[in-house]
Amino acid sequence: MLVSLHVKNLALIQETEVFFGPHLNILTGETGAGKSIIIGSVGLALGSRGDRDMIRTGADFALIELVFQLDKEAQIEKVKKLDIPVEEDGLVILQRRIMPQRSISKVNGETVNARLLKELSGVLIDIHGQHDSQQLLQTKKHLEILDDFAGEDFTGIKKEIKEKYHVYRKIQEKLAETNLDERGKERELSLARFEVEEIDNAALKDNEDEELEERYQKMSNSRKIAEALGNVHVLTGYDQECGAGGAAGRALRELNSVSAYDGALSDMAGMLMDIDGLLNDFNRSVSDYLSDLEFDQSDFLQVEERLNTINRLKDKYGSTIKEILLYKENRQEELERLLDADAYREKLAKELQEARTGLEHVCARATKMRKSAGKKLAKLFIEALQDLNFNQVDFAVEVEQKASIGPDGWDEVSFMISTNPGEPRKALAGVASGGELSRIMLALKTITAGQEDKDTFIFDEIDTGISGKTAWKVSRKLAVLGKNRQVICITHLPQIAAMADNHFIIEKKSMEDSTSTAITEIGGNDILNELARMLGSDMITENSLANARELKEMAANTKQY
């Protein structure tokens, strides 16, 4: 659940911190006090768009921090799969700092990008405003809702549909590629044949280019190598007076002439003898290398031409010999396909029909499961809507087959509703008002909450367009949802506020040169005073407090926990 919210320098908020509790958390306050800023700050921390205009006048940055306590193992595992560390006590701390030029988001101290933050928010919390209720008007959303309601058994079917649809589309694309006109086919055939023959004629070998490059470097620099090694041969040889070999020999003779007089001299003579032997071997190796360095000019031209051939092929078909040979294999397959296009098309057409049959089979299974789940969902929806003062409601989930198949199958799902007796069911978009949509969304959440890992639900404008008895119905449904989940709700209605397990008041305070919004948890008489204000009392009187007390007692008697 959402443990705390800390906001600093955001719009009218100088700095405030609130600790939410379990069950139903209610936020109230005068119009214009900044209730939307409080809920908006939660959205900002979870990745909603933020800009410099949100920073409080005179401040360098705005800061929002959320602390979540995760108790469900499934929820913790989902967070870990996002490569986000979770503290041992299950805490997840989100922090977003908004600055004039950029913003930085962190989760448990590690910087994260907007995409990851959005994925994380989908695991932690469910936020519903009037815009979210409008999504209920989209039939695509109806399909998502029904599929989620169908549960884990349907998840496997959906995955199978996507896999089979992907295979089907691939074969379709291959078949479409074969429908070339004859002139285009001949051009493609001629090009493929030329490219395969060109690579074949080159008779390439693995690593040949590297070996040739090494030989080429040696040959093209042979004169420089020969000149340098000739000097090395003289300097380390025995023929010239300046040669190191001759000097070592003379030095060895001098040492040998006196080594009999001292054992240390004999050791030194042995060391010099080893040096003389190594020098002699080195000088002979230089001589042998110089002998092998000689080559025919035609050899050099042959190596150069071969390298030029390989490099031309690299420019056209791949950066390495391995890539060139792989390109040839692909073109060879293309050549065979073009040479036997009719047989290839026939083969693909057969594969396409088999793929279509398999796809249709799994789509039919999905339709059957969706219709079964739709009946169950409709029954639960009617019960939930009746609890929300839709007394004569008739609701159905229609599953109809489309002409085409997509990655979700061939079904189109529509929520159909009638709110008046005798009226036929119509599409939700053509019947429901804004207030009705909010109640329908609330009904949906009470039905599906048990299937979700999320522990926290936030409702903004859930009381749009309702009052009186309907307001009581909505408050009871919120209490039911809050029985096993944390619910945070902004409301203007005293019937909903009276149902609070934790009540917070949002106030705007004006000082000499600034205005700020703060949120405070209230209890006891402060709750009664706030309810009395919401009931419409200009002044708090004994009568208005009595009405507030009665409202709170009615709410307490209604609760199931």
C-alpha positions as semicolon CSV with decimal commas, in nm:
position;residue;x (nm);y (nm);z (nm)
1;M;0,000;0,000;0,000
2;L;0,096;0,367;-0,026
3;V;0,248;0,450;0,312
4;S;0,335;0,816;0,266
5;L;0,345;1,111;0,028
6;H;0,599;1,390;0,065
7;V;0,570;1,699;-0,160
8;K;0,794;2,005;-0,167
9;N;0,780;2,319;-0,384
10;L;0,505;2,191;-0,613
11;A;0,254;2,452;-0,736
12;L;0,087;2,589;-0,420
13;I;0,251;2,334;-0,190
14;Q;0,552;2,465;0,000
15;E;0,611;2,138;0,182
16;T;0,374;1,876;0,315
17;E;0,385;1,511;0,412
18;V;0,098;1,273;0,473
19;F;0,090;0,914;0,601
20;F;-0,198;0,712;0,460
21;G;-0,356;0,419;0,640
22;P;-0,517;0,095;0,526
23;H;-0,879;0,067;0,408
24;L;-1,063;0,386;0,302
25;N;-0,869;0,715;0,304
26;I;-1,083;1,022;0,231
27;L;-0,949;1,364;0,124
28;T;-1,179;1,666;0,155
29;G;-1,146;2,043;0,147
30;E;-1,291;2,365;0,012
31;T;-1,312;2,415;-0,365
32;G;-0,979;2,555;-0,484
33;A;-0,785;2,427;-0,183
34;G;-0,563;2,217;-0,408
35;K;-0,706;1,867;-0,381
36;S;-0,620;1,795;-0,743
37;I;-0,258;1,896;-0,677
38;I;-0,227;1,628;-0,408
39;I;-0,348;1,349;-0,637
40;G;-0,161;1,502;-0,930
41;S;0,163;1,482;-0,733
42;V;0,117;1,105;-0,701
43;G;0,081;1,083;-1,078
44;L;0,394;1,296;-1,126
45;A;0,600;1,067;-0,904
46;L;0,476;0,775;-1,115
47;G;0,591;0,931;-1,442
48;S;0,321;1,175;-1,555
49;R;0,443;1,467;-1,759
50;G;0,592;1,750;-1,550
51;D;0,730;2,089;-1,653
52;R;0,889;2,398;-1,503
53;D;0,550;2,570;-1,452
54;M;0,476;2,322;-1,173
55;I;0,769;2,443;-0,964
56;R;0,659;2,675;-0,685
57;T;0,741;3,040;-0,753
58;G;1,084;3,125;-0,614
59;A;1,198;2,760;-0,579
60;D;1,474;2,589;-0,781
61;F;1,302;2,251;-0,799
62;A;0,993;2,052;-0,702
63;L;1,022;1,720;-0,516
64;I;0,770;1,435;-0,481
65;E;0,842;1,122;-0,283
66;L;0,620;0,813;-0,244
67;V;0,682;0,524;-0,005
68;F;0,509;0,192;-0,079
69;Q;0,495;-0,112;0,149
70;L;0,466;-0,435;-0,050
71;D;0,328;-0,737;0,132
72;K;0,224;-0,963;-0,158
73;E;0,493;-1,194;-0,292
74;A;0,349;-1,178;-0,644
75;Q;0,372;-0,799;-0,641
76;I;0,731;-0,808;-0,511
77;E;0,831;-1,055;-0,784
78;K;0,684;-0,829;-1,054
79;V;0,889;-0,536;-0,923
80;K;1,207;-0,746;-0,915
81;K;1,146;-0,858;-1,276
82;L;1,181;-0,491;-1,370
83;D;1,537;-0,508;-1,222
84;I;1,430;-0,276;-0,941
85;P;1,568;-0,363;-0,597
86;V;1,317;-0,413;-0,315
87;E;1,420;-0,354;0,045
88;E;1,408;-0,651;0,284
89;D;1,108;-0,498;0,461
90;G;0,923;-0,468;0,128
91;L;0,965;-0,091;0,095
92;V;0,977;0,076;-0,247
93;I;1,065;0,446;-0,242
94;L;0,996;0,658;-0,551
95;Q;1,144;1,004;-0,578
96;R;1,106;1,255;-0,858
97;R;1,286;1,589;-0,871
98;I;1,151;1,837;-1,130
99;M;1,393;2,113;-1,235
100;P;1,355;2,390;-1,498
101;Q;1,546;2,199;-1,766
102;R;1,486;1,834;-1,675
103;S;1,356;1,592;-1,415
104;I;1,519;1,295;-1,242
105;S;1,333;0,989;-1,112
106;K;1,477;0,737;-0,868
107;V;1,347;0,412;-0,721
108;N;1,520;0,293;-0,402
109;G;1,811;0,523;-0,486
110;E;1,862;0,406;-0,846
111;T;1,787;0,639;-1,137
112;V;1,516;0,506;-1,371
113;N;1,374;0,621;-1,706
114;A;1,013;0,715;-1,780
115;R;0,932;0,384;-1,949
116;L;1,043;0,179;-1,648
117;L;0,859;0,413;-1,412
118;K;0,537;0,365;-1,609
119;E;0,574;-0,015;-1,591
120;L;0,637;0,007;-1,217
121;S;0,332;0,227;-1,157
122;G;0,118;-0,039;-1,326
123;V;0,232;-0,285;-1,059
124;L;0,197;-0,057;-0,756
125;I;-0,118;0,149;-0,792
126;D;-0,443;0,203;-0,984
127;I;-0,542;0,569;-1,035
128;H;-0,887;0,659;-1,170
129;G;-1,004;1,004;-1,268
130;Q;-1,284;1,111;-1,500
131;H;-1,054;1,060;-1,802
132;D;-1,000;0,697;-1,703
133;S;-1,376;0,644;-1,681
134;Q;-1,404;0,775;-2,038
135;Q;-1,193;0,477;-2,149
136;L;-1,497;0,261;-2,075
137;L;-1,654;0,409;-2,389
138;Q;-1,388;0,241;-2,608
139;T;-1,480;-0,108;-2,727
140;K;-1,112;-0,201;-2,737
141;K;-1,107;-0,144;-2,360
142;H;-1,406;-0,377;-2,323
143;L;-1,204;-0,658;-2,481
144;E;-0,915;-0,597;-2,239
145;I;-1,150;-0,593;-1,938
146;L;-1,322;-0,917;-2,040
147;D;-0,993;-1,095;-2,114
148;D;-0,851;-0,991;-1,778
149;F;-1,169;-1,108;-1,606
150;A;-1,147;-1,446;-1,785
151;G;-0,840;-1,517;-1,570
152;E;-0,525;-1,724;-1,599
153;D;-0,685;-1,999;-1,809
154;F;-0,751;-1,744;-2,082
155;T;-0,397;-1,602;-2,065
156;G;-0,261;-1,918;-2,231
157;I;-0,522;-1,895;-2,508
158;K;-0,430;-1,532;-2,578
159;K;-0,063;-1,621;-2,599
160;E;-0,143;-1,907;-2,840
161;I;-0,350;-1,673;-3,060
162;K;-0,064;-1,421;-3,081
163;E;0,190;-1,691;-3,170
164;K;-0,030;-1,850;-3,437
165;Y;-0,126;-1,509;-3,576
166;H;0,243;-1,414;-3,604
167;V;0,316;-1,736;-3,800
168;Y;0,011;-1,678;-4,021
169;R;0,116;-1,319;-4,103
170;K;0,473;-1,426;-4,185
171;I;0,349;-1,682;-4,439
172;Q;0,110;-1,421;-4,582
173;E;0,399;-1,180;-4,633
174;K;0,612;-1,447;-4,803
175;L;0,324;-1,536;-5,033
176;A;0,272;-1,170;-5,122
177;E;0,640;-1,141;-5,214
178;T;0,598;-1,419;-5,474
179;N;0,330;-1,224;-5,664
180;L;0,579;-1,043;-5,890
181;D;0,495;-0,969;-6,251
182;E;0,691;-1,167;-6,509
183;R;0,923;-0,880;-6,600
184;G;0,999;-0,815;-6,235
185;K;1,054;-1,186;-6,181
186;E;1,305;-1,202;-6,468
187;R;1,495;-0,901;-6,337
188;E;1,510;-1,052;-5,988
189;L;1,612;-1,390;-6,132
190;S;1,891;-1,238;-6,340
191;L;2,028;-1,039;-6,046
192;A;2,017;-1,335;-5,806
193;R;2,190;-1,561;-6,061
194;F;2,463;-1,300;-6,124
195;E;2,533;-1,246;-5,754
196;V;2,550;-1,618;-5,673
197;E;2,783;-1,682;-5,969
198;E;3,006;-1,386;-5,880
199;I;3,056;-1,513;-5,524
200;D;3,095;-1,875;-5,641
201;N;3,360;-1,776;-5,898
202;A;3,562;-1,605;-5,626
203;A;3,598;-1,943;-5,444
204;L;3,638;-1,773;-5,109
205;K;3,795;-1,948;-4,810
206;D;3,756;-1,870;-4,441
207;N;4,017;-1,622;-4,310
208;E;4,171;-1,598;-4,658
209;D;4,154;-1,220;-4,651
210;E;4,354;-1,198;-4,328
211;E;4,630;-1,425;-4,462
212;L;4,648;-1,234;-4,791
213;E;4,659;-0,900;-4,610
214;E;4,956;-1,020;-4,406
215;R;5,143;-1,139;-4,721
216;Y;5,058;-0,818;-4,902
217;Q;5,199;-0,602;-4,623
218;K;5,518;-0,806;-4,625
219;M;5,558;-0,793;-5,002
220;S;5,474;-0,425;-5,044
221;N;5,727;-0,333;-4,773
222;S;5,992;-0,588;-4,872
223;R;6,248;-0,327;-4,982
224;K;6,226;-0,144;-4,650
225;I;6,241;-0,476;-4,461
226;A;6,543;-0,594;-4,666
227;E;6,732;-0,268;-4,609
228;A;6,670;-0,274;-4,233
229;L;6,756;-0,643;-4,193
230;G;7,072;-0,602;-4,409
231;N;7,199;-0,344;-4,161
232;V;7,095;-0,570;-3,871
233;H;7,288;-0,859;-4,030
234;V;7,603;-0,646;-4,059
235;L;7,572;-0,500;-3,709
236;T;7,526;-0,841;-3,546
237;G;7,756;-1,036;-3,782
238;Y;8,116;-1,157;-3,788
239;D;8,234;-1,032;-4,128
240;Q;8,273;-0,663;-4,055
241;E;8,499;-0,512;-3,791
242;C;8,198;-0,325;-3,644
243;G;7,988;-0,641;-3,618
244;A;7,869;-0,744;-3,273
245;G;7,948;-1,110;-3,350
246;G;8,314;-1,039;-3,428
247;A;8,348;-0,816;-3,121
248;A;8,197;-1,084;-2,898
249;G;8,440;-1,342;-3,045
250;R;8,741;-1,119;-2,977
251;A;8,619;-1,046;-2,625
252;L;8,577;-1,418;-2,562
253;R;8,934;-1,489;-2,675
254;E;9,066;-1,220;-2,437
255;L;8,870;-1,369;-2,144
256;N;8,985;-1,724;-2,221
257;S;9,350;-1,609;-2,213
258;V;9,318;-1,512;-1,844
259;S;9,035;-1,731;-1,714
260;A;9,281;-1,987;-1,574
261;Y;9,387;-1,734;-1,309
262;D;9,047;-1,679;-1,150
263;G;8,729;-1,894;-1,134
264;A;8,511;-1,582;-1,159
265;L;8,667;-1,511;-1,498
266;S;8,576;-1,860;-1,613
267;D;8,211;-1,792;-1,519
268;M;8,218;-1,466;-1,712
269;A;8,371;-1,646;-2,011
270;G;8,084;-1,899;-1,998
271;M;7,825;-1,623;-1,997
272;L;7,989;-1,451;-2,295
273;M;8,007;-1,784;-2,477
274;D;7,626;-1,816;-2,439
275;I;7,580;-1,462;-2,569
276;D;7,808;-1,538;-2,864
277;G;7,606;-1,852;-2,944
278;L;7,270;-1,664;-2,927
279;L;7,410;-1,384;-3,142
280;N;7,534;-1,634;-3,395
281;D;7,189;-1,804;-3,408
282;F;7,016;-1,465;-3,442
283;N;7,250;-1,356;-3,724
284;R;7,185;-1,681;-3,910
285;S;6,802;-1,635;-3,869
286;V;6,832;-1,284;-4,019
287;S;7,026;-1,429;-4,312
288;D;6,763;-1,700;-4,369
289;Y;6,477;-1,444;-4,356
290;L;6,656;-1,227;-4,615
291;S;6,690;-1,529;-4,843
292;D;6,317;-1,606;-4,814
293;L;6,222;-1,241;-4,866
294;E;6,295;-1,265;-5,234
295;F;5,978;-1,321;-5,442
296;D;5,865;-1,291;-5,797
297;Q;5,686;-0,969;-5,895
298;S;5,406;-1,180;-6,043
299;D;5,338;-1,326;-5,694
300;F;5,291;-0,976;-5,558
301;L;5,051;-0,880;-5,838
302;Q;4,856;-1,202;-5,784
303;V;4,811;-1,132;-5,411
304;E;4,714;-0,770;-5,481
305;E;4,455;-0,874;-5,741
306;R;4,307;-1,137;-5,510
307;L;4,272;-0,884;-5,228
308;N;4,104;-0,639;-5,467
309;T;3,854;-0,910;-5,566
310;I;3,768;-0,990;-5,205
311;N;3,735;-0,622;-5,114
312;R;3,498;-0,560;-5,407
313;L;3,278;-0,844;-5,281
314;K;3,290;-0,699;-4,929
315;D;3,168;-0,364;-5,059
316;K;2,868;-0,535;-5,220
317;Y;2,774;-0,829;-5,000
318;G;2,919;-0,806;-4,646
319;S;3,205;-0,680;-4,434
320;T;3,358;-1,026;-4,381
321;I;3,400;-1,344;-4,586
322;K;3,154;-1,516;-4,350
323;E;2,889;-1,250;-4,424
324;I;2,951;-1,277;-4,799
325;L;2,901;-1,654;-4,794
326;L;2,584;-1,616;-4,583
327;Y;2,451;-1,363;-4,836
328;K;2,520;-1,614;-5,113
329;E;2,322;-1,883;-4,928
330;N;2,023;-1,650;-4,894
331;R;2,040;-1,551;-5,260
332;Q;2,071;-1,915;-5,359
333;E;1,745;-1,986;-5,176
334;E;1,588;-1,688;-5,350
335;L;1,715;-1,814;-5,685
336;E;1,565;-2,158;-5,625
337;R;1,238;-1,998;-5,523
338;L;1,227;-1,787;-5,839
339;L;1,320;-2,082;-6,060
340;D;1,040;-2,286;-5,910
341;A;0,798;-2,006;-5,823
342;D;0,479;-2,199;-5,894
343;A;0,575;-2,491;-5,671
344;Y;0,695;-2,248;-5,403
345;R;0,368;-2,053;-5,415
346;E;0,171;-2,373;-5,395
347;K;0,376;-2,481;-5,092
348;L;0,320;-2,144;-4,921
349;A;-0,052;-2,148;-5,001
350;K;-0,082;-2,488;-4,835
351;E;0,113;-2,368;-4,531
352;L;-0,108;-2,057;-4,515
353;Q;-0,426;-2,265;-4,517
354;E;-0,292;-2,491;-4,243
355;A;-0,189;-2,185;-4,036
356;R;-0,532;-2,027;-4,093
357;T;-0,710;-2,343;-3,984
358;G;-0,503;-2,363;-3,666
359;L;-0,559;-1,993;-3,596
360;E;-0,935;-2,020;-3,650
361;H;-0,950;-2,321;-3,419
362;V;-0,788;-2,135;-3,129
363;C;-0,997;-1,822;-3,206
364;A;-1,312;-2,033;-3,178
365;R;-1,195;-2,163;-2,839
366;A;-1,129;-1,804;-2,730
367;T;-1,477;-1,697;-2,840
368;K;-1,636;-1,973;-2,638
369;M;-1,437;-1,879;-2,327
370;R;-1,510;-1,508;-2,376
371;K;-1,884;-1,568;-2,405
372;S;-1,882;-1,780;-2,091
373;A;-1,678;-1,519;-1,901
374;G;-1,902;-1,243;-2,044
375;K;-2,214;-1,400;-1,890
376;K;-2,046;-1,422;-1,550
377;L;-1,915;-1,065;-1,575
378;A;-2,258;-0,933;-1,677
379;K;-2,426;-1,104;-1,380
380;L;-2,170;-0,957;-1,136
381;F;-2,194;-0,618;-1,308
382;I;-2,572;-0,605;-1,267
383;E;-2,541;-0,689;-0,895
384;A;-2,267;-0,429;-0,845
385;L;-2,457;-0,162;-1,041
386;Q;-2,774;-0,227;-0,840
387;D;-2,569;-0,168;-0,526
388;L;-2,479;0,169;-0,680
389;N;-2,845;0,272;-0,728
390;F;-2,889;0,149;-1,085
391;N;-3,219;-0,007;-0,975
392;Q;-3,359;-0,120;-1,311
393;V;-3,032;-0,181;-1,490
394;D;-2,989;-0,442;-1,762
395;F;-2,634;-0,518;-1,867
396;A;-2,481;-0,762;-2,117
397;V;-2,139;-0,838;-2,263
398;E;-2,175;-0,898;-2,636
399;V;-1,907;-1,101;-2,813
400;E;-1,931;-1,083;-3,193
401;Q;-1,704;-1,219;-3,464
402;K;-1,531;-0,967;-3,689
403;A;-1,455;-1,026;-4,056
404;S;-1,081;-1,018;-3,994
405;I;-0,848;-1,184;-3,746
406;G;-0,597;-0,988;-3,540
407;P;-0,341;-1,068;-3,272
408;D;-0,627;-1,084;-3,015
409;G;-0,841;-1,312;-3,229
410;W;-1,156;-1,233;-3,427
411;D;-1,381;-1,116;-3,143
412;E;-1,521;-0,768;-3,087
413;V;-1,652;-0,711;-2,735
414;S;-1,912;-0,447;-2,646
415;F;-2,064;-0,354;-2,311
416;M;-2,438;-0,300;-2,362
417;I;-2,656;-0,134;-2,099
418;S;-3,009;-0,018;-2,034
419;T;-3,076;0,197;-1,727
420;N;-3,450;0,232;-1,778
421;P;-3,714;-0,045;-1,777
422;G;-3,846;-0,131;-2,122
423;E;-3,559;0,037;-2,300
424;P;-3,341;-0,193;-2,516
425;R;-2,976;-0,233;-2,430
426;K;-2,750;0,011;-2,613
427;A;-2,375;0,062;-2,639
428;L;-2,229;0,215;-2,325
429;A;-2,105;0,521;-2,520
430;G;-2,460;0,613;-2,621
431;V;-2,621;0,583;-2,279
432;A;-2,393;0,657;-1,984
433;S;-2,341;1,008;-1,848
434;G;-2,023;1,121;-1,672
435;G;-2,163;1,039;-1,328
436;E;-2,289;0,701;-1,444
437;L;-1,951;0,620;-1,596
438;S;-1,781;0,689;-1,264
439;R;-2,017;0,448;-1,089
440;I;-1,973;0,187;-1,361
441;M;-1,595;0,213;-1,321
442;L;-1,633;0,173;-0,944
443;A;-1,853;-0,133;-0,998
444;L;-1,587;-0,279;-1,228
445;K;-1,314;-0,223;-0,969
446;T;-1,512;-0,398;-0,696
447;I;-1,555;-0,697;-0,930
448;T;-1,197;-0,722;-1,053
449;A;-0,999;-0,601;-0,748
450;G;-0,957;-0,956;-0,619
451;Q;-0,781;-1,055;-0,943
452;E;-0,523;-0,775;-0,920
453;D;-0,198;-0,768;-0,727
454;K;-0,222;-0,392;-0,676
455;D;-0,310;-0,295;-0,319
456;T;-0,381;0,075;-0,372
457;F;-0,668;0,236;-0,565
458;I;-0,703;0,613;-0,603
459;F;-1,035;0,768;-0,711
460;D;-1,066;1,130;-0,817
461;E;-1,407;1,273;-0,918
462;I;-1,583;0,945;-0,836
463;D;-1,871;1,156;-0,702
464;T;-1,928;1,347;-1,028
465;G;-2,297;1,404;-1,095
466;I;-2,435;1,214;-0,792
467;S;-2,601;1,307;-0,465
468;G;-2,847;1,184;-0,202
469;K;-2,923;0,813;-0,201
470;T;-2,681;0,741;-0,485
471;A;-2,403;0,904;-0,286
472;W;-2,473;0,663;0,001
473;K;-2,460;0,371;-0,238
474;V;-2,125;0,486;-0,376
475;S;-1,984;0,535;-0,027
476;R;-2,082;0,182;0,072
477;K;-1,923;0,039;-0,242
478;L;-1,601;0,229;-0,168
479;A;-1,608;0,085;0,184
480;V;-1,649;-0,267;0,041
481;L;-1,352;-0,212;-0,191
482;G;-1,153;-0,070;0,100
483;K;-1,218;-0,379;0,310
484;N;-0,932;-0,570;0,147
485;R;-0,756;-0,289;-0,040
486;Q;-0,623;0,057;0,035
487;V;-0,853;0,316;-0,124
488;I;-0,769;0,687;-0,147
489;C;-1,058;0,906;-0,259
490;I;-1,110;1,280;-0,308
491;T;-1,471;1,378;-0,254
492;H;-1,708;1,672;-0,214
493;L;-1,988;1,461;-0,071
494;P;-2,043;1,423;0,306
495;Q;-2,199;1,076;0,256
496;I;-1,870;0,946;0,113
497;A;-1,653;1,139;0,359
498;A;-1,845;0,993;0,655
499;M;-1,737;0,644;0,551
500;A;-1,367;0,725;0,597
501;D;-1,136;0,506;0,802
502;N;-0,873;0,780;0,772
503;H;-0,986;1,136;0,700
504;F;-0,755;1,409;0,564
505;I;-0,838;1,773;0,508
506;I;-0,670;1,984;0,242
507;E;-0,648;2,354;0,319
508;K;-0,513;2,659;0,140
509;K;-0,350;2,913;0,370
510;S;-0,265;3,268;0,270
511;M;0,019;3,458;0,431
512;E;0,145;3,811;0,368
513;D;0,320;3,742;0,040
514;S;0,238;3,382;-0,051
515;T;-0,026;3,106;-0,054
516;S;0,033;2,741;0,028
517;T;-0,166;2,416;0,036
518;A;-0,125;2,160;0,314
519;I;-0,284;1,825;0,398
520;T;-0,355;1,712;0,753
521;E;-0,513;1,404;0,905
522;I;-0,807;1,488;1,131
523;G;-1,005;1,300;1,393
524;G;-1,272;1,339;1,660
525;N;-1,449;1,674;1,661
526;D;-1,249;1,796;1,359
527;I;-1,415;1,524;1,149
528;L;-1,759;1,634;1,269
529;N;-1,676;1,998;1,192
530;E;-1,563;1,903;0,838
531;L;-1,875;1,694;0,777
532;A;-2,090;1,981;0,904
533;R;-1,918;2,214;0,656
534;M;-1,973;1,966;0,373
535;L;-2,342;1,939;0,467
536;G;-2,371;2,306;0,376
537;S;-2,353;2,488;0,707
538;D;-2,217;2,841;0,683
539;M;-2,161;2,830;1,057
540;I;-2,089;2,532;1,276
541;T;-2,391;2,502;1,507
542;E;-2,517;2,236;1,742
543;N;-2,773;2,133;1,480
544;S;-2,515;2,102;1,203
545;L;-2,287;1,901;1,435
546;A;-2,580;1,677;1,526
547;N;-2,641;1,614;1,156
548;A;-2,273;1,536;1,106
549;R;-2,271;1,302;1,407
550;E;-2,578;1,119;1,274
551;L;-2,412;1,086;0,932
552;K;-2,097;0,938;1,086
553;E;-2,301;0,693;1,295
554;M;-2,499;0,582;0,988
555;A;-2,171;0,518;0,806
556;A;-2,030;0,319;1,098
557;N;-2,341;0,100;1,108
558;T;-2,313;0,036;0,733
559;K;-1,953;-0,089;0,735
560;Q;-1,874;-0,456;0,718
561;Y;-1,545;-0,443;0,908
